[in-house]
PDB file of C-alpha atoms in Angstrom:
ATOM      1  CA  MET A   3     -34.839  -9.930 -41.058  1.00 36.00           C
ATOM      2  CA  THR A   4     -35.986 -12.682 -38.801  1.00 39.00           C
ATOM      3  CA  MET A   5     -38.025 -12.558 -35.827  1.00 36.00           C
ATOM      4  CA  PRO A   6     -36.370 -13.507 -32.496  1.00 44.00           C
ATOM      5  CA  VAL A   7     -37.917 -16.688 -31.155  1.00 54.00           C
ATOM      6  CA  GLN A   8     -40.299 -16.137 -28.395  1.00 69.00           C
ATOM      7  CA  ALA A   9     -39.288 -17.431 -25.189  1.00 84.00           C
ATOM      8  CA  ILE A  10     -41.323 -20.330 -23.869  1.00 94.00           C
ATOM      9  CA  GLU A  11     -43.522 -19.835 -20.898  1.00 97.00           C
ATOM     10  CA  VAL A  12     -42.762 -22.758 -18.004  1.00 98.00           C
ATOM     11  CA  ILE A  13     -45.144 -22.624 -14.963  1.00 98.00           C
ATOM     12  CA  THR A  14     -43.922 -24.934 -11.940  1.00 98.00           C
ATOM     13  CA  THR A  15     -46.994 -25.580  -8.905  1.00 98.00           C
ATOM     14  CA  ILE A  16     -44.477 -25.772  -6.039  1.00 97.00           C
ATOM     15  CA  LYS A  17     -41.397 -23.811  -5.066  1.00 98.00           C
ATOM     16  CA  PRO A  18     -38.896 -26.723  -5.039  1.00 98.00           C
ATOM     17  CA  ILE A  19     -39.649 -27.875  -8.312  1.00 98.00           C
ATOM     18  CA  GLN A  20     -39.305 -24.235  -9.756  1.00 98.00           C
ATOM     19  CA  LEU A  21     -35.670 -24.035  -8.052  1.00 98.00           C
ATOM     20  CA  ILE A  22     -34.641 -27.188  -9.724  1.00 99.00           C
ATOM     21  CA  ALA A  23     -36.138 -25.848 -13.198  1.00 99.00           C
ATOM     22  CA  LEU A  24     -34.122 -22.829 -12.690  1.00 98.00           C
ATOM     23  CA  SER A  25     -30.892 -24.571 -12.747  1.00 98.00           C
ATOM     24  CA  ILE A  26     -31.765 -25.738 -16.067  1.00 98.00           C
ATOM     25  CA  THR A  27     -33.180 -22.657 -17.419  1.00 98.00           C
ATOM     26  CA  LYS A  28     -30.282 -20.470 -16.280  1.00 97.00           C
ATOM     27  CA  GLY A  29     -29.519 -17.993 -19.399  1.00 95.00           C
ATOM     28  CA  THR A  30     -33.222 -18.189 -20.601  1.00 96.00           C
ATOM     29  CA  LYS A  31     -36.644 -17.175 -19.265  1.00 95.00           C
ATOM     30  CA  GLU A  32     -37.134 -17.964 -15.702  1.00 96.00           C
ATOM     31  CA  PRO A  33     -40.107 -20.246 -14.765  1.00 98.00           C
ATOM     32  CA  GLN A  34     -42.795 -19.023 -12.907  1.00 97.00           C
ATOM     33  CA  MET A  35     -44.636 -20.637  -9.916  1.00 97.00           C
ATOM     34  CA  LEU A  36     -48.225 -21.008  -9.511  1.00 97.00           C
ATOM     35  CA  LEU A  37     -48.784 -21.270  -5.993  1.00 95.00           C
ATOM     36  CA  PRO A  38     -48.084 -18.194  -3.800  1.00 90.00           C
ATOM     37  CA  ALA A  39     -45.355 -18.266  -0.780  1.00 81.00           C
ATOM     38  CA  HIS A  40     -46.779 -20.168   2.365  1.00 83.00           C
ATOM     39  CA  SER A  41     -49.523 -21.967   0.625  1.00 88.00           C
ATOM     40  CA  SER A  42     -49.906 -25.579   0.929  1.00 88.00           C
ATOM     41  CA  PRO A  43     -50.887 -27.759  -2.214  1.00 92.00           C
ATOM     42  CA  HIS A  44     -52.675 -30.276  -0.218  1.00 86.00           C
ATOM     43  CA  ASP A  45     -55.411 -27.641   0.348  1.00 85.00           C
ATOM     44  CA  TYR A  46     -54.718 -24.906  -2.030  1.00 92.00           C
ATOM     45  CA  GLN A  47     -57.815 -23.246  -3.953  1.00 91.00           C
ATOM     46  CA  MET A  48     -57.466 -22.052  -7.114  1.00 92.00           C
ATOM     47  CA  ARG A  49     -57.821 -18.061  -8.060  1.00 93.00           C
ATOM     48  CA  PRO A  50     -59.120 -16.469 -11.318  1.00 93.00           C
ATOM     49  CA  SER A  51     -55.277 -15.165 -11.719  1.00 94.00           C
ATOM     50  CA  ASP A  52     -54.128 -19.066 -11.396  1.00 95.00           C
ATOM     51  CA  MET A  53     -55.903 -19.900 -14.302  1.00 94.00           C
ATOM     52  CA  GLN A  54     -54.763 -16.882 -16.200  1.00 93.00           C
ATOM     53  CA  LYS A  55     -51.466 -18.195 -15.726  1.00 94.00           C
ATOM     54  CA  LEU A  56     -51.992 -21.785 -16.423  1.00 95.00           C
ATOM     55  CA  GLN A  57     -53.608 -20.729 -20.110  1.00 93.00           C
ATOM     56  CA  LYS A  58     -50.583 -18.757 -21.036  1.00 94.00           C
ATOM     57  CA  ALA A  59     -48.129 -21.860 -20.336  1.00 96.00           C
ATOM     58  CA  ASP A  60     -46.421 -23.785 -22.824  1.00 97.00           C
ATOM     59  CA  LEU A  61     -44.868 -26.132 -20.142  1.00 98.00           C
ATOM     60  CA  VAL A  62     -46.464 -27.092 -16.892  1.00 98.00           C
ATOM     61  CA  PHE A  63     -44.532 -28.990 -14.182  1.00 98.00           C
ATOM     62  CA  TRP A  64     -46.415 -30.590 -11.723  1.00 98.00           C
ATOM     63  CA  VAL A  65     -46.170 -33.475  -8.863  1.00 97.00           C
ATOM     64  CA  GLY A  66     -49.466 -35.224  -9.761  1.00 95.00           C
ATOM     65  CA  PRO A  67     -53.011 -35.316  -8.495  1.00 93.00           C
ATOM     66  CA  SER A  68     -52.089 -37.172  -5.139  1.00 91.00           C
ATOM     67  CA  LEU A  69     -50.501 -33.748  -3.927  1.00 94.00           C
ATOM     68  CA  GLU A  70     -51.960 -31.059  -6.275  1.00 95.00           C
ATOM     69  CA  ARG A  71     -55.556 -32.442  -6.077  1.00 91.00           C
ATOM     70  CA  PHE A  72     -56.456 -28.896  -7.016  1.00 92.00           C
ATOM     71  CA  LEU A  73     -55.361 -29.575 -10.520  1.00 94.00           C
ATOM     72  CA  SER A  74     -57.320 -32.794 -11.379  1.00 84.00           C
ATOM     73  CA  ASN A  75     -59.860 -31.115 -13.612  1.00 86.00           C
ATOM     74  CA  VAL A  76     -57.944 -28.111 -15.024  1.00 90.00           C
ATOM     75  CA  GLN A  77     -56.107 -29.982 -17.592  1.00 86.00           C
ATOM     76  CA  GLU A  78     -59.188 -30.427 -19.524  1.00 84.00           C
ATOM     77  CA  THR A  79     -59.745 -26.993 -19.857  1.00 86.00           C
ATOM     78  CA  SER A  80     -56.380 -25.974 -20.359  1.00 88.00           C
ATOM     79  CA  PRO A  81     -55.179 -25.214 -24.440  1.00 90.00           C
ATOM     80  CA  GLU A  82     -54.206 -27.911 -26.442  1.00 90.00           C
ATOM     81  CA  SER A  83     -50.587 -26.424 -26.838  1.00 90.00           C
ATOM     82  CA  THR A  84     -50.307 -26.407 -22.772  1.00 94.00           C
ATOM     83  CA  ASN A  85     -47.712 -29.495 -22.425  1.00 96.00           C
ATOM     84  CA  TRP A  86     -48.437 -30.746 -18.569  1.00 97.00           C
ATOM     85  CA  ILE A  87     -45.621 -33.117 -17.325  1.00 98.00           C
ATOM     86  CA  GLU A  88     -46.587 -35.156 -14.419  1.00 97.00           C
ATOM     87  CA  LEU A  89     -43.180 -35.613 -12.093  1.00 98.00           C
ATOM     88  CA  GLN A  90     -44.731 -38.324  -9.954  1.00 96.00           C
ATOM     89  CA  ALA A  91     -45.286 -40.501 -12.851  1.00 94.00           C
ATOM     90  CA  LEU A  92     -41.755 -40.695 -13.473  1.00 95.00           C
ATOM     91  CA  PHE A  93     -41.488 -42.903 -10.513  1.00 92.00           C
ATOM     92  CA  GLU A  94     -44.246 -45.280 -11.397  1.00 84.00           C
ATOM     93  CA  SER A  95     -42.116 -46.822 -14.051  1.00 67.00           C
ATOM     94  CA  GLU A  96     -39.964 -49.903 -14.047  1.00 56.00           C
ATOM     95  CA  ALA A  97     -37.377 -48.362 -15.602  1.00 55.00           C
ATOM     96  CA  THR A  98     -36.899 -45.676 -13.159  1.00 61.00           C
ATOM     97  CA  GLN A  99     -37.267 -47.906 -10.113  1.00 63.00           C
ATOM     98  CA  SER A 100     -34.274 -49.790 -11.539  1.00 57.00           C
ATOM     99  CA  GLN A 101     -32.240 -46.850 -11.969  1.00 60.00           C
ATOM    100  CA  ILE A 102     -33.148 -45.838  -8.296  1.00 65.00           C
ATOM    101  CA  LYS A 103     -32.283 -49.428  -7.009  1.00 61.00           C
ATOM    102  CA  THR A 104     -28.721 -49.177  -8.734  1.00 59.00           C
ATOM    103  CA  THR A 105     -28.455 -45.955  -6.467  1.00 62.00           C
ATOM    104  CA  GLU A 106     -30.138 -46.868  -3.310  1.00 62.00           C
ATOM    105  CA  ASN A 107     -28.852 -49.991  -1.393  1.00 54.00           C
ATOM    106  CA  SER A 108     -31.775 -52.418  -1.291  1.00 42.00           C
ATOM    107  CA  ASP A 109     -32.539 -51.960   2.623  1.00 46.00           C
ATOM    108  CA  GLU A 110     -33.472 -48.472   1.994  1.00 46.00           C
ATOM    109  CA  MET A 111     -35.826 -49.482  -1.239  1.00 42.00           C
ATOM    110  CA  GLU A 112     -37.818 -52.187   0.929  1.00 44.00           C
ATOM    111  CA  HIS A 113     -38.270 -49.167   3.448  1.00 46.00           C
ATOM    112  CA  ALA A 114     -39.188 -46.761   0.616  1.00 43.00           C
ATOM    113  CA  SER A 115     -41.948 -49.419  -0.633  1.00 43.00           C
ATOM    114  CA  GLU A 116     -43.635 -49.743   2.797  1.00 45.00           C
ATOM    115  CA  HIS A 117     -43.395 -45.847   3.501  1.00 46.00           C
ATOM    116  CA  GLN A 118     -45.358 -45.156  -0.027  1.00 45.00           C
ATOM    117  CA  GLN A 119     -47.913 -47.571   1.276  1.00 42.00           C
ATOM    118  CA  ASP A 120     -48.326 -46.044   4.632  1.00 46.00           C
ATOM    119  CA  HIS A 121     -48.297 -42.647   3.658  1.00 47.00           C
ATOM    120  CA  ASN A 122     -50.947 -42.609   0.874  1.00 44.00           C
ATOM    121  CA  HIS A 123     -53.200 -45.384   0.590  1.00 36.00           C
ATOM    122  CA  GLU A 124     -54.005 -44.085  -3.055  1.00 50.00           C
ATOM    123  CA  GLY A 125     -50.387 -44.270  -4.296  1.00 61.00           C
ATOM    124  CA  MET A 126     -46.792 -43.384  -3.589  1.00 81.00           C
ATOM    125  CA  ASP A 127     -45.319 -40.561  -1.282  1.00 92.00           C
ATOM    126  CA  PRO A 128     -45.954 -37.306  -3.686  1.00 94.00           C
ATOM    127  CA  HIS A 129     -43.111 -35.620  -1.531  1.00 96.00           C
ATOM    128  CA  ILE A 130     -40.715 -36.842  -4.395  1.00 97.00           C
ATOM    129  CA  TRP A 131     -38.294 -33.420  -4.729  1.00 98.00           C
ATOM    130  CA  LEU A 132     -37.284 -34.390  -1.183  1.00 98.00           C
ATOM    131  CA  SER A 133     -34.638 -37.210  -2.427  1.00 95.00           C
ATOM    132  CA  PRO A 134     -31.326 -35.794  -4.058  1.00 97.00           C
ATOM    133  CA  ILE A 135     -31.471 -39.313  -6.259  1.00 96.00           C
ATOM    134  CA  HIS A 136     -35.271 -37.967  -7.454  1.00 97.00           C
ATOM    135  CA  ALA A 137     -34.355 -34.515  -8.036  1.00 98.00           C
ATOM    136  CA  GLY A 138     -31.722 -35.633 -10.634  1.00 98.00           C
ATOM    137  CA  ILE A 139     -34.241 -37.747 -12.263  1.00 97.00           C
ATOM    138  CA  ILE A 140     -36.750 -34.731 -12.143  1.00 98.00           C
ATOM    139  CA  ALA A 141     -33.640 -32.632 -13.683  1.00 99.00           C
ATOM    140  CA  ARG A 142     -33.333 -34.746 -16.531  1.00 98.00           C
ATOM    141  CA  LYS A 143     -36.763 -34.556 -17.258  1.00 98.00           C
ATOM    142  CA  ILE A 144     -36.990 -31.039 -17.350  1.00 99.00           C
ATOM    143  CA  ALA A 145     -34.220 -30.979 -19.228  1.00 99.00           C
ATOM    144  CA  ALA A 146     -35.255 -33.493 -21.946  1.00 98.00           C
ATOM    145  CA  THR A 147     -38.960 -31.466 -22.108  1.00 98.00           C
ATOM    146  CA  LEU A 148     -37.019 -28.141 -22.505  1.00 98.00           C
ATOM    147  CA  ILE A 149     -34.976 -29.298 -25.029  1.00 98.00           C
ATOM    148  CA  GLU A 150     -37.924 -30.690 -27.237  1.00 97.00           C
ATOM    149  CA  SER A 151     -39.889 -27.558 -26.736  1.00 97.00           C
ATOM    150  CA  ASP A 152     -36.989 -24.879 -27.407  1.00 97.00           C
ATOM    151  CA  PRO A 153     -34.391 -26.695 -29.445  1.00 97.00           C
ATOM    152  CA  GLU A 154     -32.403 -23.659 -30.186  1.00 96.00           C
ATOM    153  CA  SER A 155     -31.540 -23.265 -26.603  1.00 97.00           C
ATOM    154  CA  THR A 156     -30.345 -27.097 -26.309  1.00 98.00           C
ATOM    155  CA  GLN A 157     -26.535 -26.399 -25.573  1.00 98.00           C
ATOM    156  CA  THR A 158     -27.935 -24.337 -22.746  1.00 98.00           C
ATOM    157  CA  TYR A 159     -30.378 -26.930 -21.233  1.00 98.00           C
ATOM    158  CA  SER A 160     -27.653 -29.873 -21.337  1.00 98.00           C
ATOM    159  CA  ASP A 161     -24.955 -27.706 -19.958  1.00 99.00           C
ATOM    160  CA  ASN A 162     -26.888 -26.622 -17.195  1.00 98.00           C
ATOM    161  CA  LEU A 163     -28.234 -30.139 -16.563  1.00 99.00           C
ATOM    162  CA  ALA A 164     -24.661 -31.488 -16.205  1.00 99.00           C
ATOM    163  CA  GLU A 165     -23.483 -28.728 -13.752  1.00 99.00           C
ATOM    164  CA  PHE A 166     -26.610 -29.465 -11.936  1.00 99.00           C
ATOM    165  CA  LEU A 167     -25.849 -33.168 -11.636  1.00 98.00           C
ATOM    166  CA  LYS A 168     -22.162 -32.567 -10.748  1.00 98.00           C
ATOM    167  CA  GLN A 169     -22.811 -30.291  -8.006  1.00 98.00           C
ATOM    168  CA  LEU A 170     -25.999 -32.361  -6.404  1.00 98.00           C
ATOM    169  CA  GLN A 171     -23.444 -35.230  -6.356  1.00 98.00           C
ATOM    170  CA  LYS A 172     -20.808 -33.207  -4.415  1.00 98.00           C
ATOM    171  CA  GLN A 173     -23.593 -31.529  -1.953  1.00 98.00           C
ATOM    172  CA  ASP A 174     -24.985 -35.241  -1.314  1.00 98.00           C
ATOM    173  CA  LEU A 175     -21.497 -36.501  -0.223  1.00 98.00           C
ATOM    174  CA  SER A 176     -21.481 -33.358   2.087  1.00 98.00           C
ATOM    175  CA  LEU A 177     -24.924 -33.862   3.436  1.00 98.00           C
ATOM    176  CA  LYS A 178     -24.280 -37.447   4.170  1.00 98.00           C
ATOM    177  CA  LYS A 179     -21.165 -36.687   6.261  1.00 98.00           C
ATOM    178  CA  GLN A 180     -23.080 -33.860   8.160  1.00 98.00           C
ATOM    179  CA  LEU A 181     -26.438 -35.916   9.060  1.00 98.00           C
ATOM    180  CA  SER A 182     -24.288 -38.983  10.174  1.00 97.00           C
ATOM    181  CA  GLU A 183     -23.536 -37.374  13.371  1.00 95.00           C
ATOM    182  CA  ILE A 184     -27.334 -37.433  14.431  1.00 96.00           C
ATOM    183  CA  LYS A 185     -28.242 -41.014  12.980  1.00 94.00           C
ATOM    184  CA  ASP A 186     -29.325 -42.225  16.262  1.00 93.00           C
ATOM    185  CA  SER A 187     -31.614 -39.143  17.673  1.00 95.00           C
ATOM    186  CA  GLY A 188     -35.255 -39.930  17.387  1.00 94.00           C
ATOM    187  CA  TYR A 189     -37.558 -37.081  16.387  1.00 95.00           C
ATOM    188  CA  TYR A 190     -41.225 -36.645  15.239  1.00 92.00           C
ATOM    189  CA  VAL A 191     -42.615 -34.485  12.476  1.00 92.00           C
ATOM    190  CA  PHE A 192     -45.700 -32.733  12.113  1.00 86.00           C
ATOM    191  CA  HIS A 193     -46.614 -34.173   8.547  1.00 85.00           C
ATOM    192  CA  ASP A 194     -45.089 -37.311   7.030  1.00 89.00           C
ATOM    193  CA  ALA A 195     -43.435 -35.545   4.253  1.00 93.00           C
ATOM    194  CA  TYR A 196     -39.579 -36.261   4.351  1.00 96.00           C
ATOM    195  CA  GLY A 197     -39.516 -39.926   4.022  1.00 95.00           C
ATOM    196  CA  TYR A 198     -37.298 -39.888   1.199  1.00 96.00           C
ATOM    197  CA  PHE A 199     -34.828 -37.376   2.539  1.00 98.00           C
ATOM    198  CA  GLU A 200     -34.898 -39.287   5.880  1.00 97.00           C
ATOM    199  CA  ARG A 201     -34.239 -43.069   4.290  1.00 96.00           C
ATOM    200  CA  HIS A 202     -31.433 -41.579   2.062  1.00 97.00           C
ATOM    201  CA  TYR A 203     -29.845 -40.151   4.845  1.00 98.00           C
ATOM    202  CA  GLY A 204     -30.469 -42.575   7.622  1.00 97.00           C
ATOM    203  CA  LEU A 205     -32.055 -40.439  10.086  1.00 97.00           C
ATOM    204  CA  HIS A 206     -34.121 -41.966  12.996  1.00 94.00           C
ATOM    205  CA  HIS A 207     -38.217 -40.696  12.529  1.00 94.00           C
ATOM    206  CA  LEU A 208     -40.298 -42.192  15.119  1.00 92.00           C
ATOM    207  CA  GLY A 209     -43.484 -40.997  14.153  1.00 89.00           C
ATOM    208  CA  ALA A 210     -45.654 -38.101  12.431  1.00 88.00           C
ATOM    209  CA  PHE A 211     -48.579 -36.209  13.955  1.00 82.00           C
ATOM    210  CA  THR A 212     -50.529 -36.400  10.664  1.00 75.00           C
ATOM    211  CA  LEU A 213     -49.778 -38.711   7.489  1.00 66.00           C
ATOM    212  CA  SER A 214     -51.210 -35.342   5.387  1.00 69.00           C
ATOM    213  CA  PRO A 215     -51.594 -31.863   6.993  1.00 68.00           C
ATOM    214  CA  ASP A 216     -55.451 -31.552   5.437  1.00 66.00           C
ATOM    215  CA  ARG A 217     -56.211 -34.334   7.761  1.00 71.00           C
ATOM    216  CA  LYS A 218     -56.085 -33.163  11.109  1.00 74.00           C
ATOM    217  CA  PRO A 219     -55.270 -35.836  13.908  1.00 75.00           C
ATOM    218  CA  GLY A 220     -58.024 -36.408  16.806  1.00 79.00           C
ATOM    219  CA  ALA A 221     -57.769 -36.011  20.415  1.00 83.00           C
ATOM    220  CA  LYS A 222     -57.357 -39.819  20.767  1.00 86.00           C
ATOM    221  CA  ARG A 223     -54.523 -40.084  18.149  1.00 83.00           C
ATOM    222  CA  LEU A 224     -53.104 -36.399  19.846  1.00 83.00           C
ATOM    223  CA  GLN A 225     -52.884 -38.068  23.216  1.00 87.00           C
ATOM    224  CA  ASN A 226     -50.987 -41.178  21.896  1.00 86.00           C
ATOM    225  CA  ILE A 227     -48.839 -39.000  20.503  1.00 86.00           C
ATOM    226  CA  ARG A 228     -47.812 -37.330  23.784  1.00 88.00           C
ATOM    227  CA  GLU A 229     -47.868 -40.422  25.592  1.00 87.00           C
ATOM    228  CA  GLN A 230     -44.989 -41.742  23.056  1.00 85.00           C
ATOM    229  CA  LEU A 231     -43.347 -38.485  23.530  1.00 87.00           C
ATOM    230  CA  GLU A 232     -43.263 -38.978  27.430  1.00 86.00           C
ATOM    231  CA  SER A 233     -42.185 -42.948  27.116  1.00 78.00           C
ATOM    232  CA  SER A 234     -39.886 -42.346  23.935  1.00 77.00           C
ATOM    233  CA  ASP A 235     -36.291 -41.047  23.490  1.00 83.00           C
ATOM    234  CA  VAL A 236     -37.600 -38.407  21.346  1.00 89.00           C
ATOM    235  CA  ARG A 237     -34.858 -35.444  21.019  1.00 90.00           C
ATOM    236  CA  CYS A 238     -37.152 -33.049  18.560  1.00 93.00           C
ATOM    237  CA  VAL A 239     -40.692 -32.018  17.300  1.00 93.00           C
ATOM    238  CA  PHE A 240     -40.276 -30.606  13.870  1.00 93.00           C
ATOM    239  CA  THR A 241     -42.920 -27.906  12.772  1.00 89.00           C
ATOM    240  CA  GLU A 242     -43.776 -26.563   9.314  1.00 86.00           C
ATOM    241  CA  PRO A 243     -44.329 -22.767   8.034  1.00 83.00           C
ATOM    242  CA  GLN A 244     -47.744 -23.620   6.174  1.00 73.00           C
ATOM    243  CA  PHE A 245     -49.256 -24.579   9.055  1.00 75.00           C
ATOM    244  CA  LYS A 246     -49.870 -23.026  12.842  1.00 73.00           C
ATOM    245  CA  PRO A 247     -47.614 -24.321  15.279  1.00 74.00           C
ATOM    246  CA  SER A 248     -50.228 -24.458  18.139  1.00 79.00           C
ATOM    247  CA  MET A 249     -50.749 -28.166  17.971  1.00 79.00           C
ATOM    248  CA  VAL A 250     -47.492 -28.687  18.372  1.00 83.00           C
ATOM    249  CA  ARG A 251     -47.067 -26.415  21.451  1.00 84.00           C
ATOM    250  CA  ALA A 252     -49.855 -28.039  23.168  1.00 83.00           C
ATOM    251  CA  ILE A 253     -48.679 -31.708  22.816  1.00 85.00           C
ATOM    252  CA  THR A 254     -45.138 -30.607  23.815  1.00 88.00           C
ATOM    253  CA  GLU A 255     -45.951 -28.471  26.892  1.00 88.00           C
ATOM    254  CA  GLY A 256     -43.973 -29.558  29.625  1.00 88.00           C
ATOM    255  CA  LEU A 257     -41.789 -31.839  27.859  1.00 89.00           C
ATOM    256  CA  LYS A 258     -38.098 -31.921  27.706  1.00 88.00           C
ATOM    257  CA  VAL A 259     -38.180 -31.860  23.875  1.00 90.00           C
ATOM    258  CA  ASN A 260     -36.833 -29.740  21.329  1.00 92.00           C
ATOM    259  CA  THR A 261     -38.816 -27.870  18.842  1.00 92.00           C
ATOM    260  CA  GLN A 262     -37.498 -26.689  15.035  1.00 94.00           C
ATOM    261  CA  GLU A 263     -39.091 -25.644  11.787  1.00 93.00           C
ATOM    262  CA  LEU A 264     -38.779 -27.816   8.672  1.00 94.00           C
ATOM    263  CA  ASP A 265     -40.037 -26.289   5.741  1.00 93.00           C
ATOM    264  CA  PRO A 266     -40.636 -29.204   2.779  1.00 94.00           C
ATOM    265  CA  LEU A 267     -41.770 -26.291   0.470  1.00 95.00           C
ATOM    266  CA  ALA A 268     -38.700 -23.841   0.245  1.00 96.00           C
ATOM    267  CA  THR A 269     -40.669 -21.089   1.022  1.00 94.00           C
ATOM    268  CA  SER A 270     -37.653 -18.477   2.747  1.00 94.00           C
ATOM    269  CA  ILE A 271     -34.875 -20.086  -0.221  1.00 96.00           C
ATOM    270  CA  ALA A 272     -34.148 -17.092  -2.703  1.00 94.00           C
ATOM    271  CA  LEU A 273     -34.949 -17.839  -6.394  1.00 95.00           C
ATOM    272  CA  HIS A 274     -31.836 -18.833  -7.104  1.00 94.00           C
ATOM    273  CA  ALA A 275     -29.465 -21.482  -9.580  1.00 94.00           C
ATOM    274  CA  ASN A 276     -28.518 -23.011  -6.761  1.00 97.00           C
ATOM    275  CA  GLY A 277     -31.517 -22.842  -4.594  1.00 98.00           C
ATOM    276  CA  TYR A 278     -32.195 -26.277  -4.790  1.00 99.00           C
ATOM    277  CA  PHE A 279     -28.842 -26.714  -3.102  1.00 99.00           C
ATOM    278  CA  MET A 280     -29.827 -24.350  -0.456  1.00 98.00           C
ATOM    279  CA  PHE A 281     -32.903 -25.652   0.195  1.00 98.00           C
ATOM    280  CA  LEU A 282     -31.606 -29.341   0.633  1.00 98.00           C
ATOM    281  CA  GLN A 283     -28.622 -27.631   3.227  1.00 98.00           C
ATOM    282  CA  GLN A 284     -31.142 -25.839   5.096  1.00 98.00           C
ATOM    283  CA  LEU A 285     -32.913 -28.783   5.587  1.00 98.00           C
ATOM    284  CA  ALA A 286     -30.156 -30.525   6.932  1.00 98.00           C
ATOM    285  CA  ASP A 287     -29.301 -27.594   8.972  1.00 98.00           C
ATOM    286  CA  SER A 288     -32.423 -27.743  10.604  1.00 98.00           C
ATOM    287  CA  TYR A 289     -32.199 -31.461  11.418  1.00 98.00           C
ATOM    288  CA  VAL A 290     -28.832 -31.011  13.166  1.00 98.00           C
ATOM    289  CA  ALA A 291     -30.076 -27.626  14.782  1.00 97.00           C
ATOM    290  CA  CYS A 292     -32.447 -29.352  16.825  1.00 96.00           C
ATOM    291  CA  LEU A 293     -31.404 -33.051  17.094  1.00 95.00           C
ATOM    292  CA  LYS A 294     -27.752 -31.839  18.337  1.00 90.00           C
ATOM    293  CA  LYS A 295     -29.012 -29.662  21.368  1.00 79.00           C
TER     294      LYS A 295
END
């Protein structure tokens, strides 16, 4: 009698990556998420229970040290059997950049390069899951890693990947049509996290309160933002559920601008094989809801 193969333990650090992984693992064991809901990877503090999860993991999918700084030294103490996959590294290779360039037009790529330099002086914008193009690359990497670790489920992972990519392309076309109606409407975001999404869909981003939510803007910066909101054609200011909106309320008080929540971490999205597509749709709907008012 042969013993059943033990399912591999997969952990993703944040929910959007978990949602992509869920699409690929459909029909096998569900991947787990490390960070609790409503937690931001920018300022998260590790707990003993997190260490226990990581000790048991076979695969850990994380973005990279520019986002999850709290994990920078954890790999050194994790078991040798644990495979850590840094997803941001995928987008630093010439091969991947070439692949992206064949999908996005050259003007978008020029703006992408500028945004990466502006966003993070230590490297590229880490919010890689907010681009449908990037999501496809991430899904391929997750599938390839799972097939290598669990070859008996190769067909399942391959079929799930094909279905994910097909649905991703279909939804991308739908969102381009939906968001084309608000391309000329200017807005501010609390946290400069949405560059990939904004460039891909040609949105009119005017500015951000902060480049990173763990760097609170000073009084002078906030005053400059209010002056810009007063003088610019700003239709909306977006907040995030991971951070208190009191700062945004104080700045926008008395101004004729709308406010709306954007959730870059998919906090309210159900764990479902179609969860990533629900997440992209939620982002698009939030933009439209505020900018069409």
